[in-house]
XYZ file of N, CA and C in Angstrom:
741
model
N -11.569 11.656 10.509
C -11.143 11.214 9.179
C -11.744 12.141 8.136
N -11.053 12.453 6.935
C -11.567 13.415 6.480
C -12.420 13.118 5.123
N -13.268 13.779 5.077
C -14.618 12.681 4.165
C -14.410 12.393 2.439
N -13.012 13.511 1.767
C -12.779 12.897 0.531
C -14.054 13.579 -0.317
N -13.963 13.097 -1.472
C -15.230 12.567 -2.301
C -15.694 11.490 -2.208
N -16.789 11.466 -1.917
C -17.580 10.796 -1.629
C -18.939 10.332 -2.822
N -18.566 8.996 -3.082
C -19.737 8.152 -4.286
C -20.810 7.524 -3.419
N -21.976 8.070 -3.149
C -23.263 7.274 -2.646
C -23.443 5.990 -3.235
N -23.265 5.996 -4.561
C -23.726 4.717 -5.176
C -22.604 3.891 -5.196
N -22.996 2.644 -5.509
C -22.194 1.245 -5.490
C -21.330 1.780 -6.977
N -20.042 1.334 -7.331
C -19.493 1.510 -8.216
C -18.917 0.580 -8.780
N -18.550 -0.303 -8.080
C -17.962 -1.491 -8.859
C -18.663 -2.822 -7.955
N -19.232 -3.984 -8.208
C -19.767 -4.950 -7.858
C -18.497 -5.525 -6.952
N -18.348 -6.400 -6.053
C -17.425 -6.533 -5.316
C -16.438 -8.043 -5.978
N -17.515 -9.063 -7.096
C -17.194 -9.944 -7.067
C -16.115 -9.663 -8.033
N -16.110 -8.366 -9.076
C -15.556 -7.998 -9.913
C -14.821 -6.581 -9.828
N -14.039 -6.561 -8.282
C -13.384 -5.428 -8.037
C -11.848 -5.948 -8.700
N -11.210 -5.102 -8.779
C -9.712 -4.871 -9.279
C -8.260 -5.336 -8.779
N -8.705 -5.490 -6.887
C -8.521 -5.970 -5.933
C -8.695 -7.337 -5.553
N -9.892 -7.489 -5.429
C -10.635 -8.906 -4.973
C -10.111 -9.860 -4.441
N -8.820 -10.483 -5.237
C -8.594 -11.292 -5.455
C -7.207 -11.636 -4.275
N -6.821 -10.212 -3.549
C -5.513 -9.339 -2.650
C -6.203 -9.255 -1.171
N -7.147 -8.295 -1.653
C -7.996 -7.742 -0.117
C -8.816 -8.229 0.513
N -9.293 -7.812 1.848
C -9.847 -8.433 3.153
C -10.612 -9.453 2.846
N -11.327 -9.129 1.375
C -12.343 -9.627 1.329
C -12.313 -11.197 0.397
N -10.390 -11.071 0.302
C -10.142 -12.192 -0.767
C -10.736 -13.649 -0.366
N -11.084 -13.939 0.697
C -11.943 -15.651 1.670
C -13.059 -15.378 1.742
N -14.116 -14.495 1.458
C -15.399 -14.163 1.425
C -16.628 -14.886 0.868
N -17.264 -15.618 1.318
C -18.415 -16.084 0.635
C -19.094 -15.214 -0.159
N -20.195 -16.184 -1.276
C -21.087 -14.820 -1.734
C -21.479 -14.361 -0.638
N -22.154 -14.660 -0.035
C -23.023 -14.470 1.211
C -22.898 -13.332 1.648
N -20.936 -13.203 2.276
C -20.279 -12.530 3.156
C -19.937 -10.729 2.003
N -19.833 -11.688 0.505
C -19.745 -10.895 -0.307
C -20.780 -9.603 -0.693
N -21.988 -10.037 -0.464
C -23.364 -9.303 -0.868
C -23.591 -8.602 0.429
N -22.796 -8.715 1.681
C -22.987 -8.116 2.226
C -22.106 -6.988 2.868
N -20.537 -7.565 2.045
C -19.654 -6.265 1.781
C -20.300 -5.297 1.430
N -20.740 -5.724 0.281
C -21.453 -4.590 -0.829
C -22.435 -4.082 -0.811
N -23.115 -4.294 -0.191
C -24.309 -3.217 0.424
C -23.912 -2.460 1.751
N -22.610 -2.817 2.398
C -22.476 -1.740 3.697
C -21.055 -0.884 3.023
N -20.550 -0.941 1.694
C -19.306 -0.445 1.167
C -19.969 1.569 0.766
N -19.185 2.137 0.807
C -18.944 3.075 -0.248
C -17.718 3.171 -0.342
N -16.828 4.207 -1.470
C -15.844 5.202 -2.235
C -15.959 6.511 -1.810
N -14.400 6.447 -1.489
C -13.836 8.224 -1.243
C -12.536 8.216 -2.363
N -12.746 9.544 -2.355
C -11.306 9.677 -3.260
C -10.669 10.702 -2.438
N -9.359 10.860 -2.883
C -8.711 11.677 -2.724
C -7.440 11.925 -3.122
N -7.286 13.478 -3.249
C -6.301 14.235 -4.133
C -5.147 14.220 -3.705
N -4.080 13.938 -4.700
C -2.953 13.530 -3.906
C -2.024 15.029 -2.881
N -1.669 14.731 -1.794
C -1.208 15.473 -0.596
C -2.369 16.093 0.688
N -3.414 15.310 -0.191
C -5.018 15.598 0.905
C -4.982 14.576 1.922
N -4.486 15.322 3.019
C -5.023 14.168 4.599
C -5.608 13.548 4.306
N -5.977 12.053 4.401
C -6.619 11.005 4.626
C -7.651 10.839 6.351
N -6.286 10.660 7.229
C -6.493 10.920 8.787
C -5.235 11.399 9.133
N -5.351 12.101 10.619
C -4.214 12.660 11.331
C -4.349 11.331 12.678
N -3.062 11.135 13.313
C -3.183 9.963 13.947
C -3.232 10.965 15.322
N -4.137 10.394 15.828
C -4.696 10.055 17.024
C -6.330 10.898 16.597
N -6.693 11.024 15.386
C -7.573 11.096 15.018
C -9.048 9.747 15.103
N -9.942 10.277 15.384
C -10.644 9.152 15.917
C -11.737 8.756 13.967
N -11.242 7.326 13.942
C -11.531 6.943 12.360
C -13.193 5.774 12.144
N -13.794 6.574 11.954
C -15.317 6.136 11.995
C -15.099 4.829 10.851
N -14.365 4.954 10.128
C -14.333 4.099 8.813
C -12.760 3.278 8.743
N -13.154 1.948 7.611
C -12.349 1.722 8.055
C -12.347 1.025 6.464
N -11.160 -0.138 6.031
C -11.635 -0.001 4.506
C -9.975 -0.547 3.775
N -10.191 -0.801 2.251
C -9.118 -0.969 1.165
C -8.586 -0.153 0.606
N -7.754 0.358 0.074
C -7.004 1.133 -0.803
C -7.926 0.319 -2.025
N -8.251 0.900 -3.152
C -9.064 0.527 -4.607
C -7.567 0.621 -5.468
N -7.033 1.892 -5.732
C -6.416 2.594 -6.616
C -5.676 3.874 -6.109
N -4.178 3.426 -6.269
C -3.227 4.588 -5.698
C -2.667 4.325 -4.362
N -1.824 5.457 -3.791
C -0.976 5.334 -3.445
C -1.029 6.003 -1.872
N -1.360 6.098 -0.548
C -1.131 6.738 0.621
C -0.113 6.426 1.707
N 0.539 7.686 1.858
C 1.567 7.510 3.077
C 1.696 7.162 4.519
N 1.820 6.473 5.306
C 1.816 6.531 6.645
C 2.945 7.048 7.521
N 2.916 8.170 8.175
C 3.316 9.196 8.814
C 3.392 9.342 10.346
N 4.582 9.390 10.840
C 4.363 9.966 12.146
C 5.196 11.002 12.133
N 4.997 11.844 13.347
C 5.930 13.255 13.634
C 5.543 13.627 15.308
N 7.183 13.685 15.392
C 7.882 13.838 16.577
C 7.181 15.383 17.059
N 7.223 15.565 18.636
C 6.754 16.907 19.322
C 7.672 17.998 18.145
N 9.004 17.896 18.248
C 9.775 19.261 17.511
C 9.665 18.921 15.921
N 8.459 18.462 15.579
C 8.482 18.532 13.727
C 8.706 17.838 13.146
N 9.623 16.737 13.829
C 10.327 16.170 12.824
C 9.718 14.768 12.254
N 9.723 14.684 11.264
C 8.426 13.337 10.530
C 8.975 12.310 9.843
N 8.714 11.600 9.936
C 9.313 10.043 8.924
C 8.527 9.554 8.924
N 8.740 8.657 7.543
C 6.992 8.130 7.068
C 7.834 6.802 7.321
N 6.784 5.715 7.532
C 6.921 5.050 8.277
C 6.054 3.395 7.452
N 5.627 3.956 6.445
C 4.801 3.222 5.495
C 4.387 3.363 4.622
N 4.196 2.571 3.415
C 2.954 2.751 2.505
C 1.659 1.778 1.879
N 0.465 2.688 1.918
C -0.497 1.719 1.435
C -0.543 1.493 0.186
N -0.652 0.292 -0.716
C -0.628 0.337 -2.156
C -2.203 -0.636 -1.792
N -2.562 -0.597 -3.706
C -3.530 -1.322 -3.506
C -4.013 -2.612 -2.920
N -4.580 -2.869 -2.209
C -5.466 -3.891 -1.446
C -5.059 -4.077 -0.076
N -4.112 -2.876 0.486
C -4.140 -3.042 1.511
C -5.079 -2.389 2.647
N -5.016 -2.685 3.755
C -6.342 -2.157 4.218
C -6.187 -1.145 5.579
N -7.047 -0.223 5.639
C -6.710 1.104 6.302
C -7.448 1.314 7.862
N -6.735 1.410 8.262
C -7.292 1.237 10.045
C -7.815 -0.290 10.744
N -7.585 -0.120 11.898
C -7.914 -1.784 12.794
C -9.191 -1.717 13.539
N -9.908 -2.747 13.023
C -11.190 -3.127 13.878
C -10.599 -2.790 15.307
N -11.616 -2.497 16.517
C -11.393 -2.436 17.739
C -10.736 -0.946 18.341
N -9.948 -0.634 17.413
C -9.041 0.710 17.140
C -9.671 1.596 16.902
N -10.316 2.749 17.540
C -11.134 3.760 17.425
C -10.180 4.893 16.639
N -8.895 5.104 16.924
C -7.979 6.110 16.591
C -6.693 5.630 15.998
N -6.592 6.727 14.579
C -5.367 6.396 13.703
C -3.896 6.501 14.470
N -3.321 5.666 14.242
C -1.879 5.485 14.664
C -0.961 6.336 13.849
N -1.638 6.804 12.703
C -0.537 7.611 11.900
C -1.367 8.752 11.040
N -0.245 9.472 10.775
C -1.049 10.425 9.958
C -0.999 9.448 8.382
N -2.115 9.708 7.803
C -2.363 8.800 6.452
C -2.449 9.477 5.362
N -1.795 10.136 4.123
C -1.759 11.069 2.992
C -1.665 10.703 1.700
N -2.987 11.204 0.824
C -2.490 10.980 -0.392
C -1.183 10.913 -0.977
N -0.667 9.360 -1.612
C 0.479 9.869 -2.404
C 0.014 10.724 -3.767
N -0.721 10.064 -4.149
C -1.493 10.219 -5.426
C -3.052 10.449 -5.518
N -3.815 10.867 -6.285
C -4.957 9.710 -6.144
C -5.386 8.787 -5.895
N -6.313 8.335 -5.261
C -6.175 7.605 -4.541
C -7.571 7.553 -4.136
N -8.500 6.030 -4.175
C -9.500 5.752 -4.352
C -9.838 4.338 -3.010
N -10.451 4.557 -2.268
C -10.663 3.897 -1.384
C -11.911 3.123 -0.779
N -12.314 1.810 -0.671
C -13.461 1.077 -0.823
C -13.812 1.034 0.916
N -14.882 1.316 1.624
C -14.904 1.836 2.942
C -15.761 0.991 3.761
N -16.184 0.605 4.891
C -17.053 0.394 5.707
C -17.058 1.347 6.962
N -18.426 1.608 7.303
C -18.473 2.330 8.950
C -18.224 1.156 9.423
N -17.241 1.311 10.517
C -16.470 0.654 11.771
C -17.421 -0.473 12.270
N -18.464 0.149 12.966
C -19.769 -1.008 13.652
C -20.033 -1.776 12.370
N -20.541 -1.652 11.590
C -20.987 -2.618 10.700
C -19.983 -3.488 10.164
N -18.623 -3.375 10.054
C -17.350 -3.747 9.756
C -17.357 -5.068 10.707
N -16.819 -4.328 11.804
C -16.777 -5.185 13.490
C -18.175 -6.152 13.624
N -19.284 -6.215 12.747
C -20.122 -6.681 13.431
C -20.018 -8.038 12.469
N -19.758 -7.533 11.041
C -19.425 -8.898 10.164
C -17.868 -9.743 9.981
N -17.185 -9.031 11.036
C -16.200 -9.874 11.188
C -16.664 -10.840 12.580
N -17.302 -10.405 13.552
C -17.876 -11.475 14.414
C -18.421 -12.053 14.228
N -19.375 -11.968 12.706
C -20.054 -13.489 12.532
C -19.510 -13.936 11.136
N -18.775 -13.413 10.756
C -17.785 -14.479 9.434
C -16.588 -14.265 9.783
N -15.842 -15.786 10.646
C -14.899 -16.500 10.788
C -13.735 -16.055 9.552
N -13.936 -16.314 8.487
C -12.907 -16.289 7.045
C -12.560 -14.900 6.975
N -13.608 -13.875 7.387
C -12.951 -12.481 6.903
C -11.853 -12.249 8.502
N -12.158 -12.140 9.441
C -11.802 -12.420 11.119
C -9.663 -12.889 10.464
N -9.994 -14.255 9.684
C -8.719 -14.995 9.317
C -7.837 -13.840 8.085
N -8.810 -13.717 7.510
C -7.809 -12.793 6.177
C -7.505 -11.630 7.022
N -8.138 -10.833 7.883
C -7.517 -9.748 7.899
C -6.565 -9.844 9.144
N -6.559 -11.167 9.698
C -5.102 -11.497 10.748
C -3.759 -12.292 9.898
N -4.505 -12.487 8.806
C -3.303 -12.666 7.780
C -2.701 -11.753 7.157
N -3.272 -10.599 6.944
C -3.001 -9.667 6.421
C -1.937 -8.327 7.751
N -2.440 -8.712 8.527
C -1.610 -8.356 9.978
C -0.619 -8.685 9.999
N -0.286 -10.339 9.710
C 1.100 -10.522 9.895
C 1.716 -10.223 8.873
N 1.431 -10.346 7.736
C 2.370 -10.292 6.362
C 2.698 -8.537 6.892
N 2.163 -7.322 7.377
C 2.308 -6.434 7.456
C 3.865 -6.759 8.642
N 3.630 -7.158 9.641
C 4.626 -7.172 10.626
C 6.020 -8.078 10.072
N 5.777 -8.898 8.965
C 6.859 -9.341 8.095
C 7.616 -8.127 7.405
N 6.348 -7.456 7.246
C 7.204 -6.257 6.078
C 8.220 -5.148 6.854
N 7.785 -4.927 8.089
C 8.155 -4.196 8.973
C 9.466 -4.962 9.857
N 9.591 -5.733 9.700
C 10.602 -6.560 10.015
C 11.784 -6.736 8.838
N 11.061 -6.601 7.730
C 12.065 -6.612 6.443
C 13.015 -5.360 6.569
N 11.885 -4.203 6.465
C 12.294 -2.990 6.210
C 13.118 -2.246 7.787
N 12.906 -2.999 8.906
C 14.191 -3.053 9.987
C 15.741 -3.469 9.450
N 15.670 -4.687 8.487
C 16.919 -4.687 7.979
C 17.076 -3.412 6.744
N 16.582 -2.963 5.716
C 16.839 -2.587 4.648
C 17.326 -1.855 5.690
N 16.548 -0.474 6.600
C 17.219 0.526 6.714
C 18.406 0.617 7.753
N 18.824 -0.678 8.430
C 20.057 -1.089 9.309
C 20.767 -1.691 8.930
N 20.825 -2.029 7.804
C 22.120 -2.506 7.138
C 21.856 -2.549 5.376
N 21.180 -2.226 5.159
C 21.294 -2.325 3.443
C 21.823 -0.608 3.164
N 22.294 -1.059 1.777
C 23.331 0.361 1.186
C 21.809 0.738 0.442
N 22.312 2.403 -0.208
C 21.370 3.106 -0.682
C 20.966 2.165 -1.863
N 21.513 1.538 -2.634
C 21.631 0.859 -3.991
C 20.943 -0.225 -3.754
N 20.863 -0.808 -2.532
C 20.004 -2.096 -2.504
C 18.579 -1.521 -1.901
N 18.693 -0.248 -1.075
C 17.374 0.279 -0.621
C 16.214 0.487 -1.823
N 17.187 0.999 -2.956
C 15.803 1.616 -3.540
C 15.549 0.194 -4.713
N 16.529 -0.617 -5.048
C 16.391 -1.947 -5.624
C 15.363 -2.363 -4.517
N 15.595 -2.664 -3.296
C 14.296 -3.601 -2.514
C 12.887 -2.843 -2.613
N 13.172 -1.748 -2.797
C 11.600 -1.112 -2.772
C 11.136 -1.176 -4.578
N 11.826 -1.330 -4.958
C 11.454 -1.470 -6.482
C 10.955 -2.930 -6.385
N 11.753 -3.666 -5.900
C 11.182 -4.895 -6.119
C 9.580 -5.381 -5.506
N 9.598 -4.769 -4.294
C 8.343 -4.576 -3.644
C 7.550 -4.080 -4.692
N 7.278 -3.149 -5.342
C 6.579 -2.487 -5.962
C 5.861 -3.399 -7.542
N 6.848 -3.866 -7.941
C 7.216 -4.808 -8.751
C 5.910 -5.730 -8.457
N 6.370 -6.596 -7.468
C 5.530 -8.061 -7.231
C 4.117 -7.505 -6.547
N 4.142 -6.680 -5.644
C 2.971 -5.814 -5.381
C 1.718 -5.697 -6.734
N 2.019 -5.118 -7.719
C 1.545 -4.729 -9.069
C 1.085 -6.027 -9.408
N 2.133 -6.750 -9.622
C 1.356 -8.373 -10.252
C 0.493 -9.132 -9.622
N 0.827 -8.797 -7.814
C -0.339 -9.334 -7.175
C -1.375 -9.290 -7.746
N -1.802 -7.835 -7.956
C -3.466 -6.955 -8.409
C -3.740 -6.740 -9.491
N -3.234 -7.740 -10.165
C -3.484 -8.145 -11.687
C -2.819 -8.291 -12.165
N -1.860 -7.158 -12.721
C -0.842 -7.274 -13.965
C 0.043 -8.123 -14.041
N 0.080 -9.279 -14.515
C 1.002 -10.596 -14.744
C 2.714 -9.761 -15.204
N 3.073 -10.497 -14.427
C 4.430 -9.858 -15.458
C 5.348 -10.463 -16.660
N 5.569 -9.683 -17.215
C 6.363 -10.580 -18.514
C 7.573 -11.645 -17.870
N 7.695 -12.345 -18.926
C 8.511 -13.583 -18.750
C 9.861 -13.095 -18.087
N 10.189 -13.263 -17.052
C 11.501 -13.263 -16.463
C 11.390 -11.144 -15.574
N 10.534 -10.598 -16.156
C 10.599 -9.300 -15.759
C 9.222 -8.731 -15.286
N 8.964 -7.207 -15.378
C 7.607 -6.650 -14.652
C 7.826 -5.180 -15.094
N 6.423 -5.111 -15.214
C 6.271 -3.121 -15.355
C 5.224 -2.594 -13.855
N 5.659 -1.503 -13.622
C 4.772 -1.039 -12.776
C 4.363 0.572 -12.761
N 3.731 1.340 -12.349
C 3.208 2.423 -12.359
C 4.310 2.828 -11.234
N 5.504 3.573 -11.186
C 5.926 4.562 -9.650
C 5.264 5.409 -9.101
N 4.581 5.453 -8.133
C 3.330 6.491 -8.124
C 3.597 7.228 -7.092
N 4.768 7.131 -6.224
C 5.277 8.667 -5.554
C 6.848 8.912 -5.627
N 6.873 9.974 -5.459
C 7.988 11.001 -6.027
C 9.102 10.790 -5.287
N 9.841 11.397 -6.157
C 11.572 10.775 -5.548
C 11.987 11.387 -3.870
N 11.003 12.843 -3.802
C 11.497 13.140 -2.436
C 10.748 11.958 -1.271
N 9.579 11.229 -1.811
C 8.852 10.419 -0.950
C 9.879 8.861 -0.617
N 10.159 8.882 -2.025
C 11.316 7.887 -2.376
C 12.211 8.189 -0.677
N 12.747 9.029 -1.148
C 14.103 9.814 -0.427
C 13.291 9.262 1.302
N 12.503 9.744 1.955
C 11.916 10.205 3.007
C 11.296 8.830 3.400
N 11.397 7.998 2.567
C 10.852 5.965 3.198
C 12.234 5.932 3.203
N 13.318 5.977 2.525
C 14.115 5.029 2.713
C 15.016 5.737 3.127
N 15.378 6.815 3.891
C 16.238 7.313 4.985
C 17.452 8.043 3.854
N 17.220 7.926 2.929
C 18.080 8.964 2.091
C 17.625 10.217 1.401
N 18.733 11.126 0.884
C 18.247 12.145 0.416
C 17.991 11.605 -0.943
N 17.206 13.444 -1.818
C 16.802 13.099 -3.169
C 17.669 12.982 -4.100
N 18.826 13.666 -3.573
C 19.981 13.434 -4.970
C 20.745 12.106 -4.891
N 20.437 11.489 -3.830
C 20.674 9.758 -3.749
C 20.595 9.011 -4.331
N 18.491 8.929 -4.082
C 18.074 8.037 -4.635
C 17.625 8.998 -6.136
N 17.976 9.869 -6.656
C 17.872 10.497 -8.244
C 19.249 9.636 -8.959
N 20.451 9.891 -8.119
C 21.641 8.766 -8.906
C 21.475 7.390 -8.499
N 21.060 6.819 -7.556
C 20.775 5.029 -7.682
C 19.795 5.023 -8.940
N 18.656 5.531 -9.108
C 17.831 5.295 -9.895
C 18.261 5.333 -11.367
N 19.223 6.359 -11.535
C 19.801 6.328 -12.949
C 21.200 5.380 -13.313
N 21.522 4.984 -11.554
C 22.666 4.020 -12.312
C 21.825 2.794 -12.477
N 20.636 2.267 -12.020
C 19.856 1.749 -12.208
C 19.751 0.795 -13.454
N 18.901 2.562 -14.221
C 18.716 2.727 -15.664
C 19.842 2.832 -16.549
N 21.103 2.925 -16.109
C 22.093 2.988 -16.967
C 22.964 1.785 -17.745
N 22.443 0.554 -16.578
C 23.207 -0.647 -16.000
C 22.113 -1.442 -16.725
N 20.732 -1.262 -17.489
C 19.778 -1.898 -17.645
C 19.039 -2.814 -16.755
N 19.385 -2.645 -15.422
C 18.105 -3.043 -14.111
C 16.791 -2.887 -14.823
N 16.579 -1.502 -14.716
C 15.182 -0.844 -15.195
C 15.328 -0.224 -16.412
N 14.118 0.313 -16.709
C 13.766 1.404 -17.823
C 12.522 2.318 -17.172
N 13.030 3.454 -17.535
C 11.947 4.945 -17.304
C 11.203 4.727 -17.921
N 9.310 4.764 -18.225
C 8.972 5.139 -19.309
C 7.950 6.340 -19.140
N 6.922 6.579 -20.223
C 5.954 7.074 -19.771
C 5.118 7.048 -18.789
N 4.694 8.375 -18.356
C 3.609 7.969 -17.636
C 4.004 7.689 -16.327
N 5.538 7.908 -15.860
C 6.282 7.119 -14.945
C 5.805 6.198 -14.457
N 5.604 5.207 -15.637
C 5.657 3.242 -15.683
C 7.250 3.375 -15.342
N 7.804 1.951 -14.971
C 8.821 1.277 -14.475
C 8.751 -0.471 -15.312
N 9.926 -0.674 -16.266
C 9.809 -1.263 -16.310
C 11.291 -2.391 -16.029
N 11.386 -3.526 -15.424
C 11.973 -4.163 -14.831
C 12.196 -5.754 -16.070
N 13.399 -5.840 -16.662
C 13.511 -6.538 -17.763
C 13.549 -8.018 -17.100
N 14.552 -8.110 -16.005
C 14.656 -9.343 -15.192
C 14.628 -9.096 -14.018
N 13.197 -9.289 -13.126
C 13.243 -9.426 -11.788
C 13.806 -10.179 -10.936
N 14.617 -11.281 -11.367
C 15.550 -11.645 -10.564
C 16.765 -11.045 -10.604
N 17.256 -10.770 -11.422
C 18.588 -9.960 -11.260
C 18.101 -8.125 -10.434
N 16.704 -7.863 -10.446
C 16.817 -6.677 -9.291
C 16.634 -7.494 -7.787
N 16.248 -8.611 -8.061
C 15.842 -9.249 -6.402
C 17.876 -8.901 -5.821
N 18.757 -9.557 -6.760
C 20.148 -9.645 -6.319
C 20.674 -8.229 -6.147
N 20.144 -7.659 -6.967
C 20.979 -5.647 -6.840
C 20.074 -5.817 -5.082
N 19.294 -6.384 -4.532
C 18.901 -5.149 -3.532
C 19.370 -5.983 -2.193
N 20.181 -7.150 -2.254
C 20.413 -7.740 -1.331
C 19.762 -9.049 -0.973
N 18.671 -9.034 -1.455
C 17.896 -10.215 -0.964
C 17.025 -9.509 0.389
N 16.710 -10.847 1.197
C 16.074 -10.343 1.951
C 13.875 -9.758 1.861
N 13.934 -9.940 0.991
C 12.490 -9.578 0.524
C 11.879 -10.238 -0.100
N 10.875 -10.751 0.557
C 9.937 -12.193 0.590
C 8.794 -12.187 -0.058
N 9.026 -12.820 -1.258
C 8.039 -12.983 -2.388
C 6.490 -13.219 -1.897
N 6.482 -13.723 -1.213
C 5.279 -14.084 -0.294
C 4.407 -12.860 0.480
N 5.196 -11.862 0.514
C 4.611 -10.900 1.221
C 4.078 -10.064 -0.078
């Protein structure tokens, strides 16, 4: 795994992370809490900087803080499809699992809250609640992967990049940002060819869904490439349905 930047010191208290409230650590006693936080550090990393290469052996193991990483596989003759993405509070490699299943890449920047593996594994065997969140967090993953079996076997390009908007959407409000009455803003934080390369289309595809999008008033472009979404139920209907608020 590749070591990033690396913060020795504690940076954010755990009871008052950004996350908290999403990630592994969301069922945590103080107890369980004070002792996140004394076995935690922060890596960063620059967006298109390896994270891990899969079958790479991953000493650490840990949350997304802030930003955006890809999950990647590639075939013997080259050929690669990403296969996932981590947004914030989701969590990066499996207890028990010595070696990455995928290659893992900055989308963006991208800021990551860590434990070494043994010490990880050793406080999930004696706190029960963290053991439960992160097998909850397992399945909601195998929900998503089950979703995104339909988007890309039967949904049209127009509902593909509507369902991933919408994902993105309720994702964001999870980890704080409430969304306005009937709608949502979010940060897009990887690029249209990444766009293109999750959802099995090219870039001049999803460059015209996105603007009939914006043309139709679904969305709005703004700065900063924020996204903002006036009525999230009327994008839940552009993308087919199918995508479970719950996840």
């Amino acid at each position: 795994m590749a070591d990033g930047v690396h913060f020795p010191a504690i940076r954010t208290a755990c009871a008052h992370c950004s996350i908290r409230e999403r990630a592994v650590c969301a069922c945590a006693s103080p107890a369980e809490l004070e002792e996140l936080n004394r076995i935690k550090s922060y890596r960063s990393f620059a967006p298109g900087e390896t994270i891990a290469w899969a079958g790479e052996t991953m000493p650490l193991v840990g949350s997304v803080v802030e930003g955006v990483a890809t999950l990647a596989l590639t075939l013997a003759d080259g050929r690669r499809q990403m296969v996932g993405l981590l947004l914030p509070a989701d969590f990066l490699g499996r207890p028990g699992r010595t070696r990455s299943s995928y290659d893992v890449v900055a989308a963006t920047e991208i800021t990551l809250c860590m434990f070494r593996r043994a010490e990880f594994e050793r406080l999930l065997r004696d706190s029960p609640r963290l053991g439960q969140r992160l097998l909850d967090m397992t399945l909601d993953e195998l929900e998503v992967a089950r979703e995104w079996m339909l988007l890309l076997g039967r949904k049209t390009a127009r509902e593909r990049i509507a369902s991933l908007l919408v994902i993105m959407a309720r994702r964001q409000a999870g980890v704080g940002d409430d969304p306005t009455p009937g709608g949502a803003s979010f940060p897009l934080h990887i690029t249209r060819e990444a766009m293109a390369d999750y959802l099995g289309l090219t870039i001049e595809t999803v460059s015209r869904q996105i603007s009939a999008l914006r043309r139709e008033g679904q969305i709005r472009l703004c700065e900063n490439r924020m996204v903002e979404v006036p009525n999230l139920d009327s994008l839940v209907v552009e993308s087919g349905g199918g995508v479970d608020p719950a996840v």
